[in-house]
Every structure is written in C-alpha cells, then in structure tokens.
Short mmCIF file of C-alpha atoms and ligand atoms in Angstrom, two decimals:
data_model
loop_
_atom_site.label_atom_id
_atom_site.label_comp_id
_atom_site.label_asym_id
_atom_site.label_seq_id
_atom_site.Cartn_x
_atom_site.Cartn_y
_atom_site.Cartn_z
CA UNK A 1 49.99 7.27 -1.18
CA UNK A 2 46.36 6.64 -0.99
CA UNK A 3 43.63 5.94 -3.42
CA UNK A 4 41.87 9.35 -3.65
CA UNK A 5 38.22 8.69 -3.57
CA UNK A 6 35.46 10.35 -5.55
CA UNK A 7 33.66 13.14 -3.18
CA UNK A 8 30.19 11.33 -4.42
CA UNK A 9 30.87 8.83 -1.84
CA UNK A 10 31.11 10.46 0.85
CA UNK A 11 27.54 10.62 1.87
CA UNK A 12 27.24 6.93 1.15
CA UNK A 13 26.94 4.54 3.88
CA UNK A 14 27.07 0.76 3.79
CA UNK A 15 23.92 -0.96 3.86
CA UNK A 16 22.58 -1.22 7.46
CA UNK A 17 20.87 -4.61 6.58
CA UNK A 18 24.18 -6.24 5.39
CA UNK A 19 26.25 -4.94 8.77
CA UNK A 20 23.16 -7.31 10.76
CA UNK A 21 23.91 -10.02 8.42
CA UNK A 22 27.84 -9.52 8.87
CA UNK A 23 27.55 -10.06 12.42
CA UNK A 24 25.26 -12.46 12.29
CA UNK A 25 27.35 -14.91 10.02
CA UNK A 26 30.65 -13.83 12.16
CA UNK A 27 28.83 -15.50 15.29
CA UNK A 28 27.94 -18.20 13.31
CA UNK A 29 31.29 -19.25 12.59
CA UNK A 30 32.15 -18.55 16.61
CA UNK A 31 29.20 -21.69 16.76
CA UNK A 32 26.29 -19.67 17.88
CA UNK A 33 23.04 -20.81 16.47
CA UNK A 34 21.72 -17.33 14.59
CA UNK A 35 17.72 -17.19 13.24
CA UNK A 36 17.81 -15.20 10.41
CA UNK A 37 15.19 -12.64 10.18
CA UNK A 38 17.18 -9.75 8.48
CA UNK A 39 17.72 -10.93 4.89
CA UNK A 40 14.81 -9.89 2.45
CA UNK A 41 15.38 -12.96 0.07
CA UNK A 42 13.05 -15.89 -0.31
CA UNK A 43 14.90 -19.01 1.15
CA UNK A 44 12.36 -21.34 -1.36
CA UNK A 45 14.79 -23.22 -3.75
CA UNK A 46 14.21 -21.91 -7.56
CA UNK A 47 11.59 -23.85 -9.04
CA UNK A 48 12.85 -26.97 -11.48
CA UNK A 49 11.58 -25.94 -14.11
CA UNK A 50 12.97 -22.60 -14.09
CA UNK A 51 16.53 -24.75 -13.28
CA UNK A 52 16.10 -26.42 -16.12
CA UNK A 53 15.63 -24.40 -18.69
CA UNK A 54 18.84 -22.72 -17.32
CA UNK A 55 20.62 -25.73 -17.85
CA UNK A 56 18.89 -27.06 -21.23
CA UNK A 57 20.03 -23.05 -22.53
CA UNK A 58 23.60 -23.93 -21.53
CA UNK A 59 23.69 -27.54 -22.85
CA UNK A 60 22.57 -25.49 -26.37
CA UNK A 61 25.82 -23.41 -25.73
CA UNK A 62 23.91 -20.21 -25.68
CA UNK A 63 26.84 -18.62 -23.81
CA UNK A 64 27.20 -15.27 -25.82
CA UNK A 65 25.65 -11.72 -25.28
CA UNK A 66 22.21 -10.96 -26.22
CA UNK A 67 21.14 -7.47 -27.92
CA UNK A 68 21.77 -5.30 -25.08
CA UNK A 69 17.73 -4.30 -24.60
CA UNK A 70 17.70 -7.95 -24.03
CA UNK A 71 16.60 -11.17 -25.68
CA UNK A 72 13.60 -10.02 -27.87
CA UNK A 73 11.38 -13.50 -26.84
CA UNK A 74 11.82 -12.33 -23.51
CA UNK A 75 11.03 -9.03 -24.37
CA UNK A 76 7.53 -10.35 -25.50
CA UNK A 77 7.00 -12.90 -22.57
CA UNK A 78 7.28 -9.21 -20.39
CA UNK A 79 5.13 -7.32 -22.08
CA UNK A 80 2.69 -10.23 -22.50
CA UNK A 81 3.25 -11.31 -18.64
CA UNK A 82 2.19 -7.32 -18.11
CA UNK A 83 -0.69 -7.06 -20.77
CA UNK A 84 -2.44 -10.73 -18.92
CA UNK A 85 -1.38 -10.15 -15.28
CA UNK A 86 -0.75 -6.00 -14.75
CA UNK A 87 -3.09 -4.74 -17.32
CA UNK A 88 -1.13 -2.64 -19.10
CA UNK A 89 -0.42 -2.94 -23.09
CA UNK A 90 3.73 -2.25 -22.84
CA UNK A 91 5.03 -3.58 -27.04
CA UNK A 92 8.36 -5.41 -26.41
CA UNK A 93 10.36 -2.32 -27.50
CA UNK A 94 8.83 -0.99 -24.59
CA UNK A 95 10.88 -3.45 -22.46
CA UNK A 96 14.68 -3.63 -21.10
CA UNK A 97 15.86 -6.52 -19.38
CA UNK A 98 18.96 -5.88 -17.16
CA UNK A 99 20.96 -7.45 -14.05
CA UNK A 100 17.99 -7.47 -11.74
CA UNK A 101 16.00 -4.79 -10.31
CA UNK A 102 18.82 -2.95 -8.41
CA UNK A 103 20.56 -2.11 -11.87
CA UNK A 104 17.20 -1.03 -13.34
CA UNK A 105 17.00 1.63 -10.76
CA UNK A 106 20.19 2.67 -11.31
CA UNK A 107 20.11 3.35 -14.66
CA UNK A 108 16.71 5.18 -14.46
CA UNK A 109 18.07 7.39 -11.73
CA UNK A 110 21.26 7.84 -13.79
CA UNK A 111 19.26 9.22 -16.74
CA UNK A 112 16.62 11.06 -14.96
CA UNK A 113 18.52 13.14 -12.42
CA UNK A 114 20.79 16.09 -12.84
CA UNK A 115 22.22 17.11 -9.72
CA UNK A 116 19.98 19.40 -7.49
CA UNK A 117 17.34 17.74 -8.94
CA UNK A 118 14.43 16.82 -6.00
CA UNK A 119 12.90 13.17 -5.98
CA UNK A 120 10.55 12.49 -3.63
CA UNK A 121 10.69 8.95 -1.81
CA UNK A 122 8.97 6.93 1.36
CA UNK A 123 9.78 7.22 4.18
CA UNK A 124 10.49 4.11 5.00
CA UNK A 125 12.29 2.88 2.09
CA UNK A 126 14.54 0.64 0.30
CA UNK A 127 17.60 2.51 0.74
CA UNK A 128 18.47 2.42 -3.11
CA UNK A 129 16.04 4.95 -3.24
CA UNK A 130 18.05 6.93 -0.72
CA UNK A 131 21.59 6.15 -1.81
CA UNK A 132 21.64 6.04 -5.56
CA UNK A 133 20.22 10.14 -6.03
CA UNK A 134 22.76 11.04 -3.61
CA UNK A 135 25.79 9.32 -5.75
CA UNK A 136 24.37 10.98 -8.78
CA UNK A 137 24.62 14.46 -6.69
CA UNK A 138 20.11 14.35 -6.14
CA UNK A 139 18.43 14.84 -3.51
CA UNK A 140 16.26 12.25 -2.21
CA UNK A 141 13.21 14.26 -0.26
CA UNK A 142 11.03 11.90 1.50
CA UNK A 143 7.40 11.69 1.98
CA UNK A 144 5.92 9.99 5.11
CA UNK A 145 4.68 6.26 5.36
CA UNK A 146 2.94 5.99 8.67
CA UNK A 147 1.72 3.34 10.80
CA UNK A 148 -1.34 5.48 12.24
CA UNK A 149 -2.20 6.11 8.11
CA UNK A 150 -1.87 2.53 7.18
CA UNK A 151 1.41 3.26 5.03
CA UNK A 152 -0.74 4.98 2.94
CA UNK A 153 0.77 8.60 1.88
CA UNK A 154 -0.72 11.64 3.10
CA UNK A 155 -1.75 13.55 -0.46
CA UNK A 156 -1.42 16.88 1.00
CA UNK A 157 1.98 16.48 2.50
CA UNK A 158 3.16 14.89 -0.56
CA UNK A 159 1.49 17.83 -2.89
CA UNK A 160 3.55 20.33 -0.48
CA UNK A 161 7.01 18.58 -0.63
CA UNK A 162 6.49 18.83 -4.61
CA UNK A 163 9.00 22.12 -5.61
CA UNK A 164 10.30 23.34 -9.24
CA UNK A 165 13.43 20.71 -8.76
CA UNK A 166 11.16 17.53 -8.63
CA UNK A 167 12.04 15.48 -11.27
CA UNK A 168 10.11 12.19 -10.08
CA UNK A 169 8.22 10.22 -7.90
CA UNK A 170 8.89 6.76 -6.41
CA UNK A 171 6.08 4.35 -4.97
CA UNK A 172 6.67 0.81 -4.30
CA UNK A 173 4.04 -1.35 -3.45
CA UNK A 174 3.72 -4.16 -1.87
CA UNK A 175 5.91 -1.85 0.03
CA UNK A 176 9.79 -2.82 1.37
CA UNK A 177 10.11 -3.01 5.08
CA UNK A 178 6.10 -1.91 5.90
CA UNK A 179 4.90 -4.99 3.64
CA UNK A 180 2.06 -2.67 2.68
CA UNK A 181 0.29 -1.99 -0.33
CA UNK A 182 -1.20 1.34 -1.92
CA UNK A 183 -4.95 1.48 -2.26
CA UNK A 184 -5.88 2.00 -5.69
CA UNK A 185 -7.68 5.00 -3.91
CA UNK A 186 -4.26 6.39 -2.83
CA UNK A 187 -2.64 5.83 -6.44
CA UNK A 188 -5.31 7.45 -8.04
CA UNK A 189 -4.62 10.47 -5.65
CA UNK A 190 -0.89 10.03 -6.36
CA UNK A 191 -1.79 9.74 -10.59
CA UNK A 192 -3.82 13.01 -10.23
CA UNK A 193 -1.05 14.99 -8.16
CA UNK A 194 1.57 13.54 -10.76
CA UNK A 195 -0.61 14.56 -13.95
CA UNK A 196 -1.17 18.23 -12.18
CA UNK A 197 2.31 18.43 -11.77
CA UNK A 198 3.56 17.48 -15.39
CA UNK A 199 5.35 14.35 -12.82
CA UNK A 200 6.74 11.06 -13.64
CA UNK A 201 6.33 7.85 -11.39
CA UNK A 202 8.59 5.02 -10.49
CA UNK A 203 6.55 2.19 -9.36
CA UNK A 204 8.55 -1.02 -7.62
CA UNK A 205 6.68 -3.65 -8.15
CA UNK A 206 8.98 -6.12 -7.62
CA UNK A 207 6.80 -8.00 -4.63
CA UNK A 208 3.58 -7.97 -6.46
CA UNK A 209 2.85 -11.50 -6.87
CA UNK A 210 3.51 -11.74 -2.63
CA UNK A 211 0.28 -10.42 -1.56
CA UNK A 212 -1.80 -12.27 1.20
CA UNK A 213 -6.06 -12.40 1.85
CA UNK A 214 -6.80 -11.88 -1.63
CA UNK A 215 -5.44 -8.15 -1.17
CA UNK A 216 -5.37 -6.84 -5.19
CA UNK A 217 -2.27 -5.57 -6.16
CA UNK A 218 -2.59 -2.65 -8.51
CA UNK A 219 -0.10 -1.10 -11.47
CA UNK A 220 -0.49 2.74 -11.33
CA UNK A 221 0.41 2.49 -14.67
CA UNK A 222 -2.84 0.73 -15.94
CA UNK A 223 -4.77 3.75 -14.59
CA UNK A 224 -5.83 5.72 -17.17
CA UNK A 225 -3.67 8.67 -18.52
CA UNK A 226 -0.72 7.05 -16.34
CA UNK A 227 0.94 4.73 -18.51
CA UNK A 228 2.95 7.07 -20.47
CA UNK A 229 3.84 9.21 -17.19
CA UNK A 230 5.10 5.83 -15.60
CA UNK A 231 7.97 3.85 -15.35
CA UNK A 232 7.40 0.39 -13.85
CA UNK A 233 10.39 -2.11 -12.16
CA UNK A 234 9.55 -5.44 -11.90
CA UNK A 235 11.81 -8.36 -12.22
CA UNK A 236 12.26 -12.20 -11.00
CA UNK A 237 14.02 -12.19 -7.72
CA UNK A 238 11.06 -12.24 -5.19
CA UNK A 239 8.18 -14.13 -7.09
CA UNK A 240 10.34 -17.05 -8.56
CA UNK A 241 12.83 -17.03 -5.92
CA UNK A 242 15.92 -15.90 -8.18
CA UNK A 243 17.66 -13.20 -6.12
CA UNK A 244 20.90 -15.20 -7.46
CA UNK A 245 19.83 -14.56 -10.99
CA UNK A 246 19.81 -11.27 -11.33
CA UNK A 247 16.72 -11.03 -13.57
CA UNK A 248 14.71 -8.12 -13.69
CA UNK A 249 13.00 -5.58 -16.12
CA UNK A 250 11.88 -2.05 -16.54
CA UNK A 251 9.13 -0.86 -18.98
CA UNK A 252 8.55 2.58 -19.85
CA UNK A 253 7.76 4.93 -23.00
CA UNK A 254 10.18 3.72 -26.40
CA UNK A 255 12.14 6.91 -25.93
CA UNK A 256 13.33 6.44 -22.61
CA UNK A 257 14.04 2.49 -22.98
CA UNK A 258 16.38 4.37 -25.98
CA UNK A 259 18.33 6.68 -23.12
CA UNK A 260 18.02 4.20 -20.51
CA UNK A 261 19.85 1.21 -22.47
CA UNK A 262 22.75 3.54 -23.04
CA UNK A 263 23.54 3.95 -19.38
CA UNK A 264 22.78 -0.09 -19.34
CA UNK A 265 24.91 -1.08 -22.19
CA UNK A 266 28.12 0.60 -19.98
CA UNK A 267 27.29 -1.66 -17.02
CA UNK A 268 26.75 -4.87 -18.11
CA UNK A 269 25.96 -4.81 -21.39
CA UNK A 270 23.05 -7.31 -21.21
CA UNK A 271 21.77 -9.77 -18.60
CA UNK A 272 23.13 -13.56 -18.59
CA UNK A 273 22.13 -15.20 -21.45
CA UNK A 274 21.14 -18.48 -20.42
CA UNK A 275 19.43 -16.57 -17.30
CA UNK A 276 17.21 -14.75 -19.85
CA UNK A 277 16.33 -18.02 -21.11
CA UNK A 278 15.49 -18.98 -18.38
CA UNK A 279 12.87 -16.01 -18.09
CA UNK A 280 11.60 -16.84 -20.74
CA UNK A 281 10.04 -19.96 -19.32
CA UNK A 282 9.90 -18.57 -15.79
CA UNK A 283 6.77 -16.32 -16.83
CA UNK A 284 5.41 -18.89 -19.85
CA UNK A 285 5.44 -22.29 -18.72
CA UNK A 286 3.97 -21.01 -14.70
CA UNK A 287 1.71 -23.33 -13.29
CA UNK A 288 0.99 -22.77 -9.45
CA UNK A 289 4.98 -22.54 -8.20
CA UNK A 290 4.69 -18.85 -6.90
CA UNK A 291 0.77 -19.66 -5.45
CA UNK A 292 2.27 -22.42 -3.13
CA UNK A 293 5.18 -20.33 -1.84
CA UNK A 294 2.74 -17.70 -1.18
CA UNK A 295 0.55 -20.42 0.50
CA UNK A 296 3.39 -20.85 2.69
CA UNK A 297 4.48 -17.18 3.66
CA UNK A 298 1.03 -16.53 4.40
CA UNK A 299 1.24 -19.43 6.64
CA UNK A 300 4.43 -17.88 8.16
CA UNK A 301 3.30 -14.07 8.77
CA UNK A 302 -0.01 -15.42 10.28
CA UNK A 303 1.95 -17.34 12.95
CA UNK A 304 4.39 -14.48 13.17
CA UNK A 305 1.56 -11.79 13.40
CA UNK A 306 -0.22 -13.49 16.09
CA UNK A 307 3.24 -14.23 18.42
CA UNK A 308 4.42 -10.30 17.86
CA UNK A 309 0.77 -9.26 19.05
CA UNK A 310 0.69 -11.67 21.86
CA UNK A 311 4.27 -10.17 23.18
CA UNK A 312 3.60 -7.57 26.07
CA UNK A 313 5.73 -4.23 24.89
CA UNK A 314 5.57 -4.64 20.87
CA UNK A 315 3.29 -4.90 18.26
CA UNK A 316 2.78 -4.83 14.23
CA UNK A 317 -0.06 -4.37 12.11
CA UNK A 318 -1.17 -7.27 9.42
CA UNK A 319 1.28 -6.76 6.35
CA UNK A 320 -0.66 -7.81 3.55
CA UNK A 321 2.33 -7.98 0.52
CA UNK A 322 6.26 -8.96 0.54
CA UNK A 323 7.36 -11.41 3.00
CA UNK A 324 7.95 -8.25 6.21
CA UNK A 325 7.06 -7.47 8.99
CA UNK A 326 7.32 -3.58 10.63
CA UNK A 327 7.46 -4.31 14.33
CA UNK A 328 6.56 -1.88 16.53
CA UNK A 329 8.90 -1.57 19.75
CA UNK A 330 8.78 2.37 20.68
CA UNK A 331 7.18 1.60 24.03
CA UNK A 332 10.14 -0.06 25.19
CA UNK A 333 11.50 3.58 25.13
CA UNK A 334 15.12 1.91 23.89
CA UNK A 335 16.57 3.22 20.17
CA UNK A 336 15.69 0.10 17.87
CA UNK A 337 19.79 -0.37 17.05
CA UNK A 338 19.88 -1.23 20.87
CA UNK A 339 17.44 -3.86 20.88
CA UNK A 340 18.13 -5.47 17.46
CA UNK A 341 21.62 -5.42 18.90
CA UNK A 342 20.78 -6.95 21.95
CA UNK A 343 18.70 -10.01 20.34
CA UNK A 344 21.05 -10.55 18.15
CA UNK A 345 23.97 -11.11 21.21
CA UNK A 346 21.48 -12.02 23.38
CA UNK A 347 18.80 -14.65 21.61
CA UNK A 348 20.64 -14.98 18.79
CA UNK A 349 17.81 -13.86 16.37
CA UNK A 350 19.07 -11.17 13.17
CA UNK A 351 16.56 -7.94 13.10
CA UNK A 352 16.85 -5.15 10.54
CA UNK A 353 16.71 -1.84 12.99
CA UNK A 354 14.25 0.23 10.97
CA UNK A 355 15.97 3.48 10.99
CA UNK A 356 17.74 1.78 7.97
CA UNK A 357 15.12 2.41 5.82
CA UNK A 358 14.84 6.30 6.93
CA UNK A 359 13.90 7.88 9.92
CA UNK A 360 10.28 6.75 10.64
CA UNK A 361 11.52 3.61 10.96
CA UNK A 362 13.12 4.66 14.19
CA UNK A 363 11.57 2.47 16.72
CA UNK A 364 11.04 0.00 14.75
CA UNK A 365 12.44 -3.88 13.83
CA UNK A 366 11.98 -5.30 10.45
CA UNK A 367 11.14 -8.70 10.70
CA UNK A 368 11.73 -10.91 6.87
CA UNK A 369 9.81 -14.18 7.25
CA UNK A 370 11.79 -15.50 4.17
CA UNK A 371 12.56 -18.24 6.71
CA UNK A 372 11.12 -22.16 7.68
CA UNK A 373 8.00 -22.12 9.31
CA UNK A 374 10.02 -24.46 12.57
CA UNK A 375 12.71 -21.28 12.63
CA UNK A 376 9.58 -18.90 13.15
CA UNK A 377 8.62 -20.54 15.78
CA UNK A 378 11.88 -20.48 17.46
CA UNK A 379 12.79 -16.97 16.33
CA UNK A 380 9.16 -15.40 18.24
CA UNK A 381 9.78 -17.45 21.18
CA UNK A 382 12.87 -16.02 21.00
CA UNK A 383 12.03 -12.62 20.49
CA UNK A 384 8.86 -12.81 22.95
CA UNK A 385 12.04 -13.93 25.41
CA UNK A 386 14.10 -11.40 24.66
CA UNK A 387 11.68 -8.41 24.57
CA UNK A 388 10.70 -9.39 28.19
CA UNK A 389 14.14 -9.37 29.65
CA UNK A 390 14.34 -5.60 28.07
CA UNK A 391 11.28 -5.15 29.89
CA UNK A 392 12.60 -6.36 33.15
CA UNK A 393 15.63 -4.33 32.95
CA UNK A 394 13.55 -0.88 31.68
CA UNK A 395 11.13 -1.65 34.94
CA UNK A 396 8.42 -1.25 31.99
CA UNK A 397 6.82 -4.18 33.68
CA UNK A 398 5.62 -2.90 37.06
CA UNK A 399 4.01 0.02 35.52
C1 PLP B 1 11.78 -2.71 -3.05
C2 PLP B 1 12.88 -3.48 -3.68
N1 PLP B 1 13.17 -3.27 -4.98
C3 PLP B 1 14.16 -3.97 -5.59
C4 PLP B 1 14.91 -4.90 -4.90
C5 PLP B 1 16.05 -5.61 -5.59
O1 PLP B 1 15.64 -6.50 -6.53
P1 PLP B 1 16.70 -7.28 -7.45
O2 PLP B 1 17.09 -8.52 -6.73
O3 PLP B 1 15.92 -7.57 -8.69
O4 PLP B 1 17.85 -6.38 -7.68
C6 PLP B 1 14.64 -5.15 -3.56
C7 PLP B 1 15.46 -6.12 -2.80
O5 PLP B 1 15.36 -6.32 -1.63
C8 PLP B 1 13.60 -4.43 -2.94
O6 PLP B 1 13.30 -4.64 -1.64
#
C-alpha cells in the first residue's frame, strides 16, 4: 500500500538548479574538484555584527514566538529601511515578516489565486513563480524577457497576454538568472498597463542592493498611483548574505497583510525570533558591509564578462544587478542540458542549463558568480576549455 499523493503535484518538478548541485556534490565526494557556478547564494560570511546581535538576542533568552506579523521594532526598521532607501511611505502594519522570501511568495500566491486564475510571469524566471500557481491549481502565463530587448518586456505582448482570468503581475528586478534590471521607463509602461487593467503587481526585489556601475534600482511601487496596486518582496538573504536565516518581508496595503498573515500564521507561525533580532540591527546599525561585497562581485562579473566574451562560440551581455550571468551558447547548436552536462563531467565546473528558468532560457547557461574571485578564474579557463573541445567535436571551428 502506497502513500496516495495529492494530484496538485503532479505537474511539479524538482528544482533543475538543485539536480546540478546534487551531482555536483556526489562527484565531490568521488574526489573530483567541482567549481561551483550553479548556486544563487552569496558565499560572503554574514557580517559580525549581524552574528552578533543573533547571539546577544539568544544570550537574553529571547527564544519564544513573536506576534505572528512579526516583531513590531522590526516592523518599523522595514518600513523605515523602505521610506530612506525605496521611497515608499509603507506604516509598520503595512509590513509582515516571514521565513524568507520563498514563504512570502507563497503565501501571496496562496491568497491571491483561485484556480484558473491567469498570472502573468518572465520568461526567464525564478521557478517559484512557475511552480507555486500550478500547486495552487493557476496558471502561470509567461511574458518574454529577451536578450535582443535587453530583458526589458515588450508592452504590447504583455498588454495582449492580459485576459479576464489575470489576477496579477510579477516583475523582479534586478532580475533572477538575466541579472537585469527594469528601466524605470519600462515600469512606468508596466504601472500604466496595470492601472488600465484594474492589475496588481508583485515586485521581487530581493537583489536590489546588488546592482553594479551606479545602475539605479527602482521600486514600482514609489511611482505614483502604484503603491496601493503593489505588493513588494524583499528580504535579507542576498544583500546581508543570510540565505541560512530565512529573513525576509512583504509589504502591501493593511488589508491584505490581514489575509496574507492568516495563510502565514499556518506555516510557521512567525520567523525565528532571535533571527528577527537580528534584522533589526541588520538594516539599523549598516555601515558599508553590503557596499564592499558589492565592490567585490563587481570585481568578479567584470573578470567573468570579459573571459565569456573573449571565448570563441559564447557570449553574454553586461548584467548590471544580482550576482548572474545569462550565457549565451546557441551557436554551438547543442541543447544547453548537454553542455552544462558535459562541463560538469568534463571540466568539472556546475552550470544552471537555462531552460530551468522557462523556455527562453533554452540555449542558455546561468553562470552565479557567488564564488572567490581565484575560483573565477579557474572556472572561465575552464569553461573557455571546455567550450572549445565542444567546438572541436561540432566541427564549428573550421567554418
Ligand atoms: C528572485 C528570487 N526571489 C526570491 C528568492 C528567495 O529568497 P529567500 O532566500 O528570501 O527565500 C530567490 C532565491 O534565489 C530569488 O532568486
């Protein structure tokens, strides 16, 4: 007698990123040497400070669960941190604080789709955006992020995919795998098409403070009209380095923080205390912690930039947010599986295929430079290496 599973998960797949990574680590333990370039989390330590307040919260035995919206003075550090840095006026009430990112979207989806209902999504995306409508019975529709536009949307594509079932709208910028970021001419264009439609946004935001040659990051919901019509995800995992912590936030209109806390009450009830407290301090006592590691991934993608663009067969435009790079490999003529599969036995270096993230990532690689500057190196030589043999064996050469 089996377990009888739930129909709902039938259409779900296992993450494409994590199957890389599972191979990766199983030829690490056979003794291969593996570069990691398929794991989108920073590999900076947490700064101290941020440690210690952790510790200094446990030490003061504050072990117990906060109100479920979360701790209020962390409420107010949010909405202050968004007032100073996103410039948008969100009151704390305005604010839930739940078990990173990845739960915020969950619950938003959770109390914003029936099923049928239509959300549009990029294409390429962060598969959450893909696989949580489809467990909730929605359908994810996507809209097209293309290399030729930039990764900017096309408006009129986007206005024509928009039918009497969409619900919402989801834009995440600096963008996850592309590493691009939205013009604020393309958000206005995306605010207009959502006010004509009576629409509601979802704006990621969660790589905002990663953004490289003084690109500006902009909130669509500090445009005007847009605030109310927005719901914006943000959270500590990229800019602070805490993707252990599971620290992240979502800030929308009072009356859906009300709906929104009742799906998040029945999943975890609240966030880790002594994690919120260290929040707290994470966004108050900042000095220039996130600055340097962004001095340093810049450092990274300009060496990584350079070495794709220098490699016969492949290339990748600048990305100027998030810690990716969208490599271009269709003129090998090879499905991108193939290749990332033969690096990864081959030169022992980890690549995200990008039909992961939907299918205009198909001939594609997604390369994360959340890695040492010295393993960069290695990993493009590596890759340039690699990419040539391909090219060898594909005669693409003589041609
Ligand atoms: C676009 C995007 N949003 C959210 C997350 C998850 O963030 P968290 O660690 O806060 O769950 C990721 C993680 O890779 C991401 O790429």
């Amino acid at each position: 007698m089996g377990f009888k599973i739930a129909d709902r998960m039938k259409g779900l797949a296992p993450s494409g990123i994590r199957k890389v990574n599972e191979k990766a680590l199983a030829m690490e333990r056979a003794g291969e040497t593996v570069i990691h370039f398929e794991i989108g989390r920073p590999d900076f330590d947490t700064p101290e400070y941020i440690k210690e307040a952790c510790v200094k919260s446990l030490e003061n035995s504050e072990v117990f669960y906060t109100s479920n919206f979360g701790d209020m003075k962390l409420r107010e550090q949010v909405a202050e941190y968004l007032e100073r840095h996103n410039h948008i006026s969100y009151k704390a009430e305005e604010i839930l604080i739940t078990a990173g990112l990845s739960e915020a979207v969950y619950d938003v989806l959770c109390v914003l789709l029936n099923p049928g209902d239509e959300i549009l999504v990029p294409d390429p995306v962060w598969i959450n955006y893909l696989n949580v409508p489809r467990l909730l019975g929605a359908e994810p529709v996507c809209y097209d992020l293309l290399e030729e536009n930039d990764y900017q949307p096309d408006i009129k594509q986007l206005e024509a995919l928009i039918t009497d079932k969409t619900k919402t709208l989801v834009i995440n910028t600096p963008g996850n795998p592309t590493g691009s970021i939205l013009s604020t001419k393309t958000l206005k264009e995306i605010a207009a098409l959502v006010e004509k439609y009576d629409l509601t946004v979802i704006s990621d935001e969660v790589y905002e403070r990663l953004i490289y040659d003084d690109t500006e990051h902009v909130s669509i919901a500090s445009l005007p009209g847009m605030k109310e019509r927005t719901i914006t995800f943000n959270g500590f995992s990229k800019a602070y380095s805490m993707t252990g912590w599971r620290l992240g936030y979502v800030a929308a209109p009072r009356e859906l923080i009300l709906e929104l806390n009742k799906v998040h009450q029945h999943i975890t009830i609240c966030a880790a205390s002594f994690v919120q407290k260290a929040g707290i301090v994470a966004l108050r006592d900042e000095s220039n912690e996130v600055e340097n590691m962004v001095k340093e991934y810049q450092r990274r993608r300009d060496y990584a930039v350079e070495a794709i663009n220098s490699t016969p067969g492949i290339y990748c435009l600048n990305p100027k947010g998030a810690f990716y790079i969208f490599i271009n490999v269709r003129s090998l003529g090879i499905p991108a599986s193939e290749i990332a599969e033969y690096l990864l036995e081959h030169h022992k270096i980890a690549l995200v295929p990008g039909e992961v993230f939907g299918k205009n990532g198909e001939g594609y690689l997604r390369l994360s430079f959340a890695n040492s500057y010295d393993n960069i190196v290695e990993g493009c030589r590596r890759l340039a290496e690699g990419i040539l043999e391909l090219r060898k064996q594909t005669g693409e050469q003589e041609k």
